[in-house]
Amino acid sequence: MAQSSSLTRPKFASEGQPYTVFIEGNIGSGKTTFLNYFRKFDQVCLQAEPVEKWRDVSGVNLLDLMYKEPNRWAMPFQTYVTLTMLQTHTLATEKSIKLMERSLFSARYCFVENMLNNGVLHQGMYNVMQEWYNFIRENVHIQADLIVYLRTTPEVVYERMKARARSEEKCIPFEYLKQLHELHENWLIHGHHERPAPVFMIDADLPLEDITKEYERSEQSILSKKP
Ligand code: DCP
């Protein structure tokens, strides 16, 4: 059982965590479609669409505010992302496999990092976020067994993002997706930050008709619980 660093106290949520897979990739890389493919399996607990929570925090659309007024809202938005991710990470389930869209790790190593780089987060705000992440890391059990990286090129996800036309994302420039792409690559391919589990890569530039074969390949890995 996982222990806290100084005492013999178990970390929060050490119990009830099955084999857990994070689905990661740039905005528009197909994470939701990938998760939906696994709906047919009874043993899988699917945790999709945290974005719907971010768009409706008791009637307030934090995602929209974050894009409209980033200097003011990026910090509360990422704080709320942290909470919703923690809720999903710690959710207990009877199922033998948990599939989650994103994780605390991509929030930290991709989005928050990018917001600091772009000057959207003040250094002080960034430091507070880091202290939260470190506290969580030391005191909460985050189950991580596999990361599925839906790898794309920024050009392809930019076209998809424009085609799906989510109203909040109208203002996102190509450059932003390029930066996020680099940060995902730095984390998942080049290992610039901690990778909590082995990475299984999928070519997610492929059009929907051709990507099923890739899904089937990952299906075997996920269901047999072997990276
Ligand atoms: N977002 C953010 N910070 C995070 C996570 C997400 O600013 N820590 C933003 C980016 C998007 C929106 O939230 O505008 C949703 O992003 P996701 O990539 O999580 O979800 P998608 O719906 O874009 O995924 P996909 O198209 O791959 O299904």
Tab-separated table of C-alpha atoms and ligand atoms in Angstrom:
chain	number	residue	atom	x	y	z
A	1	MET	CA	0.000	0.000	0.000
A	2	ALA	CA	1.250	3.519	-0.785
A	3	GLN	CA	2.445	5.482	2.247
A	4	SER	CA	2.842	9.203	2.907
A	5	SER	CA	6.422	10.450	3.000
A	6	SER	CA	6.831	11.026	6.736
A	7	LEU	CA	4.204	8.966	8.558
A	8	THR	CA	2.855	5.481	8.101
A	9	ARG	CA	-0.528	7.004	7.175
A	10	PRO	CA	-1.880	5.712	3.844
A	11	LYS	CA	-2.413	8.274	1.131
A	12	PHE	CA	-5.974	9.435	0.452
A	13	ALA	CA	-7.806	7.169	-2.049
A	14	SER	CA	-5.300	4.339	-1.842
A	15	GLU	CA	-8.204	1.865	-1.827
A	16	GLY	CA	-10.645	1.094	-4.628
A	17	GLN	CA	-8.468	2.094	-7.572
A	18	PRO	CA	-8.449	-0.290	-10.526
A	19	TYR	CA	-5.984	-0.474	-13.425
A	20	THR	CA	-6.096	3.129	-14.652
A	21	VAL	CA	-5.437	4.532	-18.109
A	22	PHE	CA	-5.117	8.243	-18.976
A	23	ILE	CA	-6.061	9.335	-22.484
A	24	GLU	CA	-3.842	12.264	-23.423
A	25	GLY	CA	-3.294	14.385	-26.513
A	26	ASN	CA	-3.716	17.893	-27.891
A	27	ILE	CA	-7.050	19.716	-28.077
A	28	GLY	CA	-9.028	17.994	-30.854
A	29	SER	CA	-6.894	14.839	-30.903
A	30	GLY	CA	-9.966	12.605	-30.505
A	31	LYS	CA	-9.900	11.742	-26.808
A	32	THR	CA	-13.692	11.677	-26.480
A	33	THR	CA	-14.095	9.503	-29.594
A	34	PHE	CA	-11.461	7.132	-28.259
A	35	LEU	CA	-13.259	6.813	-24.908
A	36	ASN	CA	-16.598	6.251	-26.601
A	37	TYR	CA	-15.121	3.265	-28.422
A	38	PHE	CA	-14.677	1.562	-25.024
A	39	ARG	CA	-18.317	2.016	-23.952
A	40	LYS	CA	-19.115	-1.512	-25.119
A	41	PHE	CA	-16.920	-3.136	-22.446
A	42	ASP	CA	-18.668	-3.874	-19.143
A	43	GLN	CA	-15.500	-3.993	-17.068
A	44	VAL	CA	-14.491	-0.424	-18.010
A	45	CYS	CA	-15.345	2.675	-15.926
A	46	LEU	CA	-15.332	5.586	-18.406
A	47	GLN	CA	-14.575	9.081	-17.148
A	48	ALA	CA	-15.087	11.363	-20.122
A	49	GLU	CA	-15.815	15.009	-20.779
A	50	PRO	CA	-14.578	16.979	-17.774
A	51	VAL	CA	-14.918	19.901	-20.195
A	52	GLU	CA	-18.699	19.833	-19.667
A	53	LYS	CA	-18.122	20.527	-15.952
A	54	TRP	CA	-15.740	23.392	-16.790
A	55	ARG	CA	-18.417	24.971	-18.997
A	56	ASP	CA	-21.035	24.949	-16.254
A	57	VAL	CA	-19.851	25.647	-12.720
A	58	SER	CA	-23.262	26.250	-11.153
A	59	GLY	CA	-24.219	28.261	-14.218
A	60	VAL	CA	-20.835	29.925	-14.855
A	61	ASN	CA	-18.850	29.006	-17.974
A	62	LEU	CA	-15.256	29.062	-16.682
A	63	LEU	CA	-13.835	27.773	-19.968
A	64	ASP	CA	-15.301	30.746	-21.789
A	65	LEU	CA	-14.069	33.239	-19.181
A	66	MET	CA	-10.604	31.697	-19.329
A	67	TYR	CA	-10.340	32.278	-23.101
A	68	LYS	CA	-11.971	35.740	-23.001
A	69	GLU	CA	-9.955	37.158	-20.110
A	70	PRO	CA	-7.027	34.791	-19.564
A	71	ASN	CA	-5.005	36.969	-17.201
A	72	ARG	CA	-7.893	37.066	-14.788
A	73	TRP	CA	-9.442	33.614	-15.241
A	74	ALA	CA	-6.650	31.163	-16.133
A	75	MET	CA	-5.778	30.644	-12.471
A	76	PRO	CA	-9.336	29.946	-11.199
A	77	PHE	CA	-9.930	27.802	-14.279
A	78	GLN	CA	-6.839	25.633	-13.678
A	79	THR	CA	-7.686	25.431	-9.977
A	80	TYR	CA	-11.088	24.036	-10.940
A	81	VAL	CA	-9.500	21.648	-13.460
A	82	THR	CA	-7.338	20.372	-10.588
A	83	LEU	CA	-10.410	19.721	-8.448
A	84	THR	CA	-12.344	17.921	-11.203
A	85	MET	CA	-9.298	15.818	-12.090
A	86	LEU	CA	-8.791	14.890	-8.448
A	87	GLN	CA	-12.438	13.855	-8.220
A	88	THR	CA	-11.919	11.520	-11.158
A	89	HIS	CA	-8.529	10.211	-10.013
A	90	THR	CA	-9.927	9.323	-6.582
A	91	LEU	CA	-13.316	7.991	-7.680
A	92	ALA	CA	-13.689	4.435	-6.401
A	93	THR	CA	-15.211	1.874	-8.745
A	94	GLU	CA	-16.115	-1.813	-8.764
A	95	LYS	CA	-14.963	-2.050	-12.396
A	96	SER	CA	-11.581	-3.556	-13.096
A	97	ILE	CA	-10.386	-0.784	-15.464
A	98	LYS	CA	-10.735	3.024	-15.325
A	99	LEU	CA	-10.273	5.083	-18.494
A	100	MET	CA	-9.933	8.812	-17.931
A	101	GLU	CA	-9.835	11.735	-20.333
A	102	ARG	CA	-6.702	13.660	-19.357
A	103	SER	CA	-5.109	13.783	-15.900
A	104	LEU	CA	-3.564	16.129	-13.372
A	105	PHE	CA	-0.284	15.547	-15.165
A	106	SER	CA	-1.261	17.100	-18.510
A	107	ALA	CA	-2.854	20.026	-16.675
A	108	ARG	CA	0.426	20.594	-14.877
A	109	TYR	CA	3.027	19.777	-17.517
A	110	CYS	CA	1.218	21.091	-20.593
A	111	PHE	CA	-1.479	23.685	-19.873
A	112	VAL	CA	-0.196	25.415	-16.737
A	113	GLU	CA	3.353	25.372	-18.089
A	114	ASN	CA	2.153	26.982	-21.318
A	115	MET	CA	0.215	29.633	-19.417
A	116	LEU	CA	3.365	30.592	-17.529
A	117	ASN	CA	5.387	30.677	-20.759
A	118	ASN	CA	2.780	32.955	-22.385
A	119	GLY	CA	2.652	35.312	-19.425
A	120	VAL	CA	-0.997	34.441	-18.782
A	121	LEU	CA	-0.160	33.118	-15.322
A	122	HIS	CA	1.852	35.393	-13.062
A	123	GLN	CA	4.855	33.645	-11.500
A	124	GLY	CA	3.098	33.889	-8.119
A	125	MET	CA	-0.022	32.129	-9.445
A	126	TYR	CA	2.138	29.458	-11.039
A	127	ASN	CA	3.988	28.924	-7.750
A	128	VAL	CA	0.714	28.442	-5.889
A	129	MET	CA	-0.372	25.824	-8.462
A	130	GLN	CA	2.956	24.016	-8.026
A	131	GLU	CA	2.464	23.901	-4.270
A	132	TRP	CA	-0.985	22.362	-4.785
A	133	TYR	CA	0.423	19.750	-7.168
A	134	ASN	CA	3.238	18.867	-4.761
A	135	PHE	CA	0.858	18.576	-1.820
A	136	ILE	CA	-1.464	16.347	-3.854
A	137	ARG	CA	1.437	14.217	-5.019
A	138	GLU	CA	2.581	13.615	-1.443
A	139	ASN	CA	-0.837	12.998	0.091
A	140	VAL	CA	-3.154	11.540	-2.531
A	141	HIS	CA	-2.789	8.208	-4.267
A	142	ILE	CA	-2.945	8.773	-8.037
A	143	GLN	CA	-3.301	5.404	-9.742
A	144	ALA	CA	-1.539	5.380	-13.127
A	145	ASP	CA	-0.905	2.214	-15.152
A	146	LEU	CA	-0.886	3.317	-18.779
A	147	ILE	CA	-0.958	6.546	-20.783
A	148	VAL	CA	-2.487	6.409	-24.242
A	149	TYR	CA	-1.008	9.293	-26.227
A	150	LEU	CA	-3.178	10.294	-29.167
A	151	ARG	CA	-0.360	11.840	-31.129
A	152	THR	CA	-1.285	14.409	-33.741
A	153	THR	CA	0.230	17.253	-35.700
A	154	PRO	CA	-0.878	20.797	-34.838
A	155	GLU	CA	-2.069	21.337	-38.433
A	156	VAL	CA	-4.558	18.464	-38.236
A	157	VAL	CA	-5.991	19.367	-34.825
A	158	TYR	CA	-6.293	23.004	-35.869
A	159	GLU	CA	-8.540	21.984	-38.783
A	160	ARG	CA	-10.597	19.708	-36.498
A	161	MET	CA	-10.975	22.406	-33.885
A	162	LYS	CA	-12.228	24.873	-36.507
A	163	ALA	CA	-14.618	22.274	-37.929
A	164	ARG	CA	-16.189	21.401	-34.561
A	165	ALA	CA	-16.486	25.138	-33.776
A	166	ARG	CA	-16.834	24.964	-29.985
A	167	SER	CA	-17.843	28.570	-29.273
A	168	GLU	CA	-15.277	29.146	-26.472
A	169	GLU	CA	-12.397	28.023	-28.742
A	170	LYS	CA	-13.066	30.454	-31.621
A	171	CYS	CA	-10.192	32.670	-30.508
A	172	ILE	CA	-7.527	29.913	-30.250
A	173	PRO	CA	-4.741	30.602	-32.798
A	174	PHE	CA	-2.704	27.892	-34.546
A	175	GLU	CA	0.319	28.950	-32.497
A	176	TYR	CA	-1.421	27.916	-29.249
A	177	LEU	CA	-1.994	24.360	-30.537
A	178	LYS	CA	1.616	24.238	-31.694
A	179	GLN	CA	2.844	25.187	-28.218
A	180	LEU	CA	0.593	22.593	-26.580
A	181	HIS	CA	1.832	19.995	-29.074
A	182	GLU	CA	5.452	20.710	-28.135
A	183	LEU	CA	4.629	20.449	-24.434
A	184	HIS	CA	2.875	17.082	-24.908
A	185	GLU	CA	5.886	15.876	-26.908
A	186	ASN	CA	8.331	17.132	-24.276
A	187	TRP	CA	6.434	15.299	-21.562
A	188	LEU	CA	5.371	12.066	-23.258
A	189	ILE	CA	8.104	11.486	-25.840
A	190	HIS	CA	11.191	13.301	-24.580
A	191	GLY	CA	10.564	12.710	-20.850
A	192	HIS	CA	11.185	16.289	-19.694
A	193	HIS	CA	8.740	15.657	-16.842
A	194	GLU	CA	7.752	12.660	-14.796
A	195	ARG	CA	5.780	10.042	-16.765
A	196	PRO	CA	3.755	8.173	-14.145
A	197	ALA	CA	3.114	5.136	-16.415
A	198	PRO	CA	4.305	3.627	-19.719
A	199	VAL	CA	3.190	5.513	-22.839
A	200	PHE	CA	1.247	3.769	-25.619
A	201	MET	CA	1.254	5.902	-28.754
A	202	ILE	CA	-1.468	6.083	-31.376
A	203	ASP	CA	-1.279	7.921	-34.694
A	204	ALA	CA	-4.326	10.112	-34.146
A	205	ASP	CA	-3.838	12.143	-37.323
A	206	LEU	CA	-5.545	9.283	-39.135
A	207	PRO	CA	-9.081	9.987	-40.301
A	208	LEU	CA	-11.907	8.400	-38.291
A	209	GLU	CA	-12.434	5.570	-40.834
A	210	ASP	CA	-8.808	4.404	-40.546
A	211	ILE	CA	-8.236	4.883	-36.862
A	212	THR	CA	-10.361	1.908	-35.755
A	213	LYS	CA	-7.425	-0.427	-36.375
A	214	GLU	CA	-5.320	1.701	-34.019
A	215	TYR	CA	-8.075	1.560	-31.414
A	216	GLU	CA	-8.170	-2.239	-31.708
A	217	ARG	CA	-4.425	-2.366	-31.140
A	218	SER	CA	-4.764	-0.368	-27.946
A	219	GLU	CA	-7.867	-2.341	-26.937
A	220	GLN	CA	-5.737	-5.469	-26.520
A	221	SER	CA	-3.219	-3.612	-24.400
A	222	ILE	CA	-5.837	-1.960	-22.225
A	223	LEU	CA	-8.086	-4.966	-21.676
A	224	SER	CA	-5.221	-7.364	-21.035
A	225	LYS	CA	-3.723	-4.735	-18.695
A	226	LYS	CA	-0.342	-5.057	-20.355
A	227	PRO	CA	1.430	-1.931	-21.620
B	1	DCP	N1	-8.055	22.912	-21.268
B	1	DCP	C1	-7.258	23.791	-20.546
B	1	DCP	N2	-6.521	23.322	-19.501
B	1	DCP	C2	-6.525	22.015	-19.168
B	1	DCP	C3	-7.281	21.099	-19.916
B	1	DCP	C4	-8.034	21.593	-20.983
B	1	DCP	O1	-7.229	24.982	-20.850
B	1	DCP	N3	-5.795	21.619	-18.118
B	1	DCP	C5	-8.932	23.438	-22.332
B	1	DCP	C6	-8.476	23.212	-23.733
B	1	DCP	C7	-9.770	23.067	-24.505
B	1	DCP	C8	-10.763	22.497	-23.520
B	1	DCP	O2	-10.193	22.772	-22.226
B	1	DCP	O3	-10.234	24.336	-24.936
B	1	DCP	C9	-10.991	21.008	-23.664
B	1	DCP	O4	-9.744	20.424	-23.946
B	1	DCP	P1	-9.444	18.886	-24.008
B	1	DCP	O5	-8.275	18.708	-24.906
B	1	DCP	O6	-9.310	18.372	-22.633
B	1	DCP	O7	-10.765	18.248	-24.613
B	1	DCP	P2	-11.225	18.110	-26.153
B	1	DCP	O8	-12.727	18.046	-26.115
B	1	DCP	O9	-10.612	19.188	-26.967
B	1	DCP	O10	-10.616	16.728	-26.524
B	1	DCP	P3	-10.797	15.855	-27.848
B	1	DCP	O11	-11.179	16.773	-28.974
B	1	DCP	O12	-9.471	15.215	-27.997
B	1	DCP	O13	-11.905	14.879	-27.533
